[in-house]
Amino acid sequence: MLALLHTSPVHVPVFDALRDETDPGLALRHFVDEELLRLARRDGPAAVTGAVEAVLGRAVAEGARAVLCTCSTLGGVVEEAGEAGLAVPVLRVDRPMAAAAVAMGPRVVLLAALASTLAPTTALIEEEARRAARAVTVRPVLVDAAWSRFEAGDTEGYVREVAAAADRVADADVIVLAQASMAPAQHLTTTSVPVLSSPGPGFEAAARAARR
């Protein structure tokens, strides 16, 4: 079984669909806690470390062979909690995307709809660049108008705002969509710059970990 930690229920059908498409025999267990993101935005990601550890402990107790965090704001906290002695692999959904971005060129534009996502994802890309011994410059861009649409339930408007922001990007080798919820915008952009999203590669990595 693969456990997934979400901070929005919109991710549940997305990852169910990925499972059905790529690994239909894999059992999933979804843990959704919107309060974790609210607290992390208000007080910083470290403030929810204890709550994250509790969720991870529940996941393992219920039989998870691996845990995937789909929230980019919490990714670093979740990885650290997993490294603190959890008996199963703990992954963040955006790490495979970050590694792919680093391989595509030195000029990385990072789009995020939440300011709390910018620093953790920038740090992740820079970490992957060091691992790959590549020099990269990460240019973070906050898509100001997008998140209010997401919170209002206007997911189509949210995705359109993100796609429009991607199409305005110039002087980049790759565009990274920081949040898993932004993934549908990847298919609406008209830019010639490659656009990467996290759910597909992140899920594949977690499924492999759960199968081992």
mmCIF file of C-alpha atoms in Angstrom:
data_model
loop_
_atom_site.group_PDB
_atom_site.id
_atom_site.type_symbol
_atom_site.label_atom_id
_atom_site.label_comp_id
_atom_site.label_asym_id
_atom_site.label_seq_id
_atom_site.Cartn_x
_atom_site.Cartn_y
_atom_site.Cartn_z
ATOM 1 C CA MET A 1 0.000 0.000 0.000
ATOM 2 C CA LEU A 2 1.073 3.538 -0.775
ATOM 3 C CA ALA A 3 -0.082 6.290 1.579
ATOM 4 C CA LEU A 4 -0.477 9.847 0.315
ATOM 5 C CA LEU A 5 -0.533 12.988 2.434
ATOM 6 C CA HIS A 6 -2.570 15.800 0.838
ATOM 7 C CA THR A 7 -3.494 19.282 2.012
ATOM 8 C CA SER A 8 -6.446 19.504 -0.389
ATOM 9 C CA PRO A 9 -9.062 16.900 -1.366
ATOM 10 C CA VAL A 10 -8.677 17.878 -5.046
ATOM 11 C CA HIS A 11 -5.566 15.695 -5.204
ATOM 12 C CA VAL A 12 -7.349 12.445 -4.341
ATOM 13 C CA PRO A 13 -8.945 11.811 -7.769
ATOM 14 C CA VAL A 14 -5.779 12.972 -9.538
ATOM 15 C CA PHE A 15 -3.625 10.349 -7.876
ATOM 16 C CA ASP A 16 -6.331 7.701 -8.067
ATOM 17 C CA ALA A 17 -6.348 8.281 -11.827
ATOM 18 C CA LEU A 18 -2.562 8.028 -12.014
ATOM 19 C CA ARG A 19 -2.723 4.745 -10.122
ATOM 20 C CA ASP A 20 -5.434 3.399 -12.430
ATOM 21 C CA GLU A 21 -3.371 4.373 -15.466
ATOM 22 C CA THR A 22 0.077 3.222 -14.397
ATOM 23 C CA ASP A 23 -0.233 0.710 -11.521
ATOM 24 C CA PRO A 24 -3.838 -0.504 -11.142
ATOM 25 C CA GLY A 25 -2.988 -3.173 -8.591
ATOM 26 C CA LEU A 26 -1.510 -0.738 -6.078
ATOM 27 C CA ALA A 27 -3.644 0.056 -3.033
ATOM 28 C CA LEU A 28 -3.731 3.717 -2.012
ATOM 29 C CA ARG A 29 -4.590 5.276 1.342
ATOM 30 C CA HIS A 30 -5.262 9.022 1.258
ATOM 31 C CA PHE A 31 -4.710 11.282 4.266
ATOM 32 C CA VAL A 32 -6.183 14.763 3.683
ATOM 33 C CA ASP A 33 -5.505 17.556 6.175
ATOM 34 C CA GLU A 34 -6.136 21.088 4.906
ATOM 35 C CA GLU A 35 -5.274 22.544 8.309
ATOM 36 C CA LEU A 36 -1.636 21.556 7.872
ATOM 37 C CA LEU A 37 -1.228 23.956 4.952
ATOM 38 C CA ARG A 38 -3.098 26.743 6.711
ATOM 39 C CA LEU A 39 -0.824 26.481 9.741
ATOM 40 C CA ALA A 40 2.316 26.150 7.622
ATOM 41 C CA ARG A 41 1.394 29.305 5.704
ATOM 42 C CA ARG A 42 0.761 31.208 8.929
ATOM 43 C CA ASP A 43 3.587 29.939 11.137
ATOM 44 C CA GLY A 44 6.077 28.306 8.757
ATOM 45 C CA PRO A 45 6.388 24.655 7.714
ATOM 46 C CA ALA A 46 8.397 23.692 10.800
ATOM 47 C CA ALA A 47 5.355 24.498 12.942
ATOM 48 C CA VAL A 48 3.523 21.412 11.675
ATOM 49 C CA THR A 49 6.368 18.939 12.184
ATOM 50 C CA GLY A 50 4.640 17.177 15.062
ATOM 51 C CA ALA A 51 1.352 16.873 13.192
ATOM 52 C CA VAL A 52 3.144 15.548 10.110
ATOM 53 C CA GLU A 53 4.985 12.964 12.179
ATOM 54 C CA ALA A 54 1.658 11.814 13.616
ATOM 55 C CA VAL A 55 0.166 11.323 10.149
ATOM 56 C CA LEU A 56 3.219 9.411 8.957
ATOM 57 C CA GLY A 57 3.051 7.198 12.016
ATOM 58 C CA ARG A 58 -0.620 6.429 11.335
ATOM 59 C CA ALA A 59 0.167 5.608 7.715
ATOM 60 C CA VAL A 60 2.833 3.100 8.674
ATOM 61 C CA ALA A 61 0.638 1.606 11.395
ATOM 62 C CA GLU A 62 -2.070 1.034 8.788
ATOM 63 C CA GLY A 63 0.310 -0.857 6.529
ATOM 64 C CA ALA A 64 1.867 1.710 4.201
ATOM 65 C CA ARG A 65 5.005 0.502 2.431
ATOM 66 C CA ALA A 66 5.846 4.091 1.373
ATOM 67 C CA VAL A 67 4.411 7.581 1.897
ATOM 68 C CA LEU A 68 4.128 10.352 -0.692
ATOM 69 C CA CYS A 69 3.560 13.991 0.280
ATOM 70 C CA THR A 70 1.770 15.893 -2.481
ATOM 71 C CA CYS A 71 2.070 19.331 -0.844
ATOM 72 C CA SER A 72 5.158 21.240 -1.963
ATOM 73 C CA THR A 73 5.040 23.579 1.040
ATOM 74 C CA LEU A 74 5.373 20.602 3.397
ATOM 75 C CA GLY A 75 7.729 18.473 1.309
ATOM 76 C CA GLY A 76 10.895 19.283 3.236
ATOM 77 C CA VAL A 77 9.237 18.758 6.604
ATOM 78 C CA VAL A 78 7.853 15.408 5.486
ATOM 79 C CA GLU A 79 11.218 14.199 4.180
ATOM 80 C CA GLU A 80 12.937 15.216 7.419
ATOM 81 C CA ALA A 81 10.289 13.428 9.465
ATOM 82 C CA GLY A 82 10.805 10.311 7.385
ATOM 83 C CA GLU A 83 14.571 10.454 7.820
ATOM 84 C CA ALA A 84 14.108 10.673 11.593
ATOM 85 C CA GLY A 85 13.522 6.949 11.830
ATOM 86 C CA LEU A 86 10.396 5.974 9.922
ATOM 87 C CA ALA A 87 10.560 2.370 8.751
ATOM 88 C CA VAL A 88 9.364 3.061 5.181
ATOM 89 C CA PRO A 89 10.455 5.426 2.379
ATOM 90 C CA VAL A 90 8.941 8.915 2.595
ATOM 91 C CA LEU A 91 8.930 10.915 -0.618
ATOM 92 C CA ARG A 92 7.917 14.395 -1.743
ATOM 93 C CA VAL A 93 6.039 14.600 -5.010
ATOM 94 C CA ASP A 94 8.172 17.374 -6.506
ATOM 95 C CA ARG A 95 11.666 15.897 -6.161
ATOM 96 C CA PRO A 96 11.667 13.927 -9.461
ATOM 97 C CA MET A 97 10.388 17.046 -11.238
ATOM 98 C CA ALA A 98 13.177 19.128 -9.703
ATOM 99 C CA ALA A 99 15.800 16.632 -10.843
ATOM 100 C CA ALA A 100 14.390 16.693 -14.367
ATOM 101 C CA ALA A 101 14.395 20.489 -14.420
ATOM 102 C CA VAL A 102 18.051 20.677 -13.433
ATOM 103 C CA ALA A 103 18.942 18.375 -16.319
ATOM 104 C CA MET A 104 17.202 20.632 -18.853
ATOM 105 C CA GLY A 105 19.292 23.767 -18.454
ATOM 106 C CA PRO A 106 20.620 26.402 -16.095
ATOM 107 C CA ARG A 107 17.711 28.886 -16.319
ATOM 108 C CA VAL A 108 14.800 27.574 -14.266
ATOM 109 C CA VAL A 109 11.616 29.592 -13.809
ATOM 110 C CA LEU A 110 9.532 28.453 -10.851
ATOM 111 C CA LEU A 111 5.817 29.281 -10.917
ATOM 112 C CA ALA A 112 3.821 29.069 -7.692
ATOM 113 C CA ALA A 113 0.371 30.204 -6.678
ATOM 114 C CA LEU A 114 1.298 30.239 -2.977
ATOM 115 C CA ALA A 115 4.152 32.310 -1.579
ATOM 116 C CA SER A 116 4.824 29.610 1.032
ATOM 117 C CA THR A 117 5.794 27.237 -1.791
ATOM 118 C CA LEU A 118 8.499 29.402 -3.342
ATOM 119 C CA ALA A 119 11.275 28.951 -0.782
ATOM 120 C CA PRO A 120 10.901 25.164 -0.256
ATOM 121 C CA THR A 121 10.757 24.409 -3.973
ATOM 122 C CA THR A 122 13.619 26.764 -4.807
ATOM 123 C CA ALA A 123 15.708 25.033 -2.149
ATOM 124 C CA LEU A 124 14.758 21.642 -3.575
ATOM 125 C CA ILE A 125 15.830 22.575 -7.117
ATOM 126 C CA GLU A 126 19.096 24.003 -5.825
ATOM 127 C CA GLU A 127 19.686 20.804 -3.831
ATOM 128 C CA GLU A 128 19.136 18.678 -6.932
ATOM 129 C CA ALA A 129 21.506 20.949 -8.868
ATOM 130 C CA ARG A 130 24.236 20.349 -6.281
ATOM 131 C CA ARG A 131 23.640 16.601 -6.475
ATOM 132 C CA ALA A 132 24.006 16.743 -10.245
ATOM 133 C CA ALA A 133 26.988 19.126 -10.076
ATOM 134 C CA ARG A 134 25.150 21.597 -12.292
ATOM 135 C CA ALA A 135 24.942 25.364 -11.971
ATOM 136 C CA VAL A 136 21.371 26.654 -12.115
ATOM 137 C CA THR A 137 19.613 29.926 -11.489
ATOM 138 C CA VAL A 138 16.081 29.647 -10.125
ATOM 139 C CA ARG A 139 13.790 32.575 -10.872
ATOM 140 C CA PRO A 140 10.663 32.338 -8.665
ATOM 141 C CA VAL A 141 7.428 33.862 -9.955
ATOM 142 C CA LEU A 142 4.304 34.168 -7.801
ATOM 143 C CA VAL A 143 1.070 33.904 -9.793
ATOM 144 C CA ASP A 144 -0.840 36.320 -7.571
ATOM 145 C CA ALA A 145 -4.278 35.965 -9.111
ATOM 146 C CA ALA A 146 -4.411 32.186 -9.104
ATOM 147 C CA TRP A 147 -4.823 31.032 -5.502
ATOM 148 C CA SER A 148 -7.980 32.999 -4.760
ATOM 149 C CA ARG A 149 -9.613 31.182 -7.665
ATOM 150 C CA PHE A 150 -8.467 27.831 -6.294
ATOM 151 C CA GLU A 151 -9.862 28.614 -2.855
ATOM 152 C CA ALA A 152 -13.160 29.675 -4.434
ATOM 153 C CA GLY A 153 -13.423 26.318 -6.203
ATOM 154 C CA ASP A 154 -12.786 27.818 -9.639
ATOM 155 C CA THR A 155 -10.224 25.237 -10.670
ATOM 156 C CA GLU A 156 -10.576 26.031 -14.370
ATOM 157 C CA GLY A 157 -9.868 29.705 -13.736
ATOM 158 C CA TYR A 158 -6.976 28.758 -11.486
ATOM 159 C CA VAL A 159 -5.401 26.607 -14.175
ATOM 160 C CA ARG A 160 -5.922 29.294 -16.821
ATOM 161 C CA GLU A 161 -4.117 31.867 -14.649
ATOM 162 C CA VAL A 162 -1.178 29.506 -14.240
ATOM 163 C CA ALA A 163 -1.020 28.700 -17.957
ATOM 164 C CA ALA A 164 -1.115 32.401 -18.832
ATOM 165 C CA ALA A 165 1.754 33.067 -16.433
ATOM 166 C CA ALA A 166 3.785 30.285 -18.041
ATOM 167 C CA ASP A 167 3.156 31.769 -21.478
ATOM 168 C CA ARG A 168 4.574 35.111 -20.285
ATOM 169 C CA VAL A 169 7.901 33.554 -19.287
ATOM 170 C CA ALA A 170 10.935 34.492 -21.353
ATOM 171 C CA ASP A 171 14.635 33.638 -21.138
ATOM 172 C CA ALA A 172 14.189 30.229 -19.532
ATOM 173 C CA ASP A 173 15.291 26.688 -20.302
ATOM 174 C CA VAL A 174 12.471 25.114 -18.309
ATOM 175 C CA ILE A 175 9.374 26.162 -16.366
ATOM 176 C CA VAL A 176 8.544 24.319 -13.163
ATOM 177 C CA LEU A 177 4.982 24.257 -11.809
ATOM 178 C CA ALA A 178 5.638 24.204 -8.086
ATOM 179 C CA GLN A 179 2.312 22.821 -6.860
ATOM 180 C CA ALA A 180 0.707 19.534 -7.844
ATOM 181 C CA SER A 181 -2.614 21.331 -8.322
ATOM 182 C CA MET A 182 -1.057 23.351 -11.157
ATOM 183 C CA ALA A 183 -0.418 20.285 -13.321
ATOM 184 C CA PRO A 184 -3.390 20.706 -15.733
ATOM 185 C CA ALA A 185 -1.899 24.036 -16.840
ATOM 186 C CA GLN A 186 0.929 22.065 -18.440
ATOM 187 C CA HIS A 187 -1.481 21.085 -21.228
ATOM 188 C CA LEU A 188 -2.895 24.592 -21.775
ATOM 189 C CA THR A 189 0.342 26.487 -22.321
ATOM 190 C CA THR A 190 1.454 27.662 -25.756
ATOM 191 C CA THR A 191 5.028 28.520 -24.787
ATOM 192 C CA SER A 192 7.920 26.797 -26.532
ATOM 193 C CA VAL A 193 9.695 26.465 -23.166
ATOM 194 C CA PRO A 194 9.293 22.979 -21.629
ATOM 195 C CA VAL A 195 6.843 22.973 -18.701
ATOM 196 C CA LEU A 196 7.165 20.385 -15.941
ATOM 197 C CA SER A 197 4.631 19.304 -13.324
ATOM 198 C CA SER A 198 5.019 16.982 -10.375
ATOM 199 C CA PRO A 199 2.163 14.438 -10.051
ATOM 200 C CA GLY A 200 3.194 11.955 -12.755
ATOM 201 C CA PRO A 201 6.891 11.510 -11.982
ATOM 202 C CA GLY A 202 6.299 11.878 -8.256
ATOM 203 C CA PHE A 203 3.694 9.126 -8.223
ATOM 204 C CA GLU A 204 5.869 6.812 -10.308
ATOM 205 C CA ALA A 205 8.746 7.174 -7.849
ATOM 206 C CA ALA A 206 6.474 6.528 -4.874
ATOM 207 C CA ALA A 207 4.835 3.514 -6.508
ATOM 208 C CA ARG A 208 8.251 1.972 -7.141
ATOM 209 C CA ALA A 209 9.193 2.565 -3.509
ATOM 210 C CA ALA A 210 5.973 0.957 -2.290
ATOM 211 C CA ARG A 211 6.532 -2.081 -4.516
ATOM 212 C CA ARG A 212 10.071 -2.719 -3.280
#
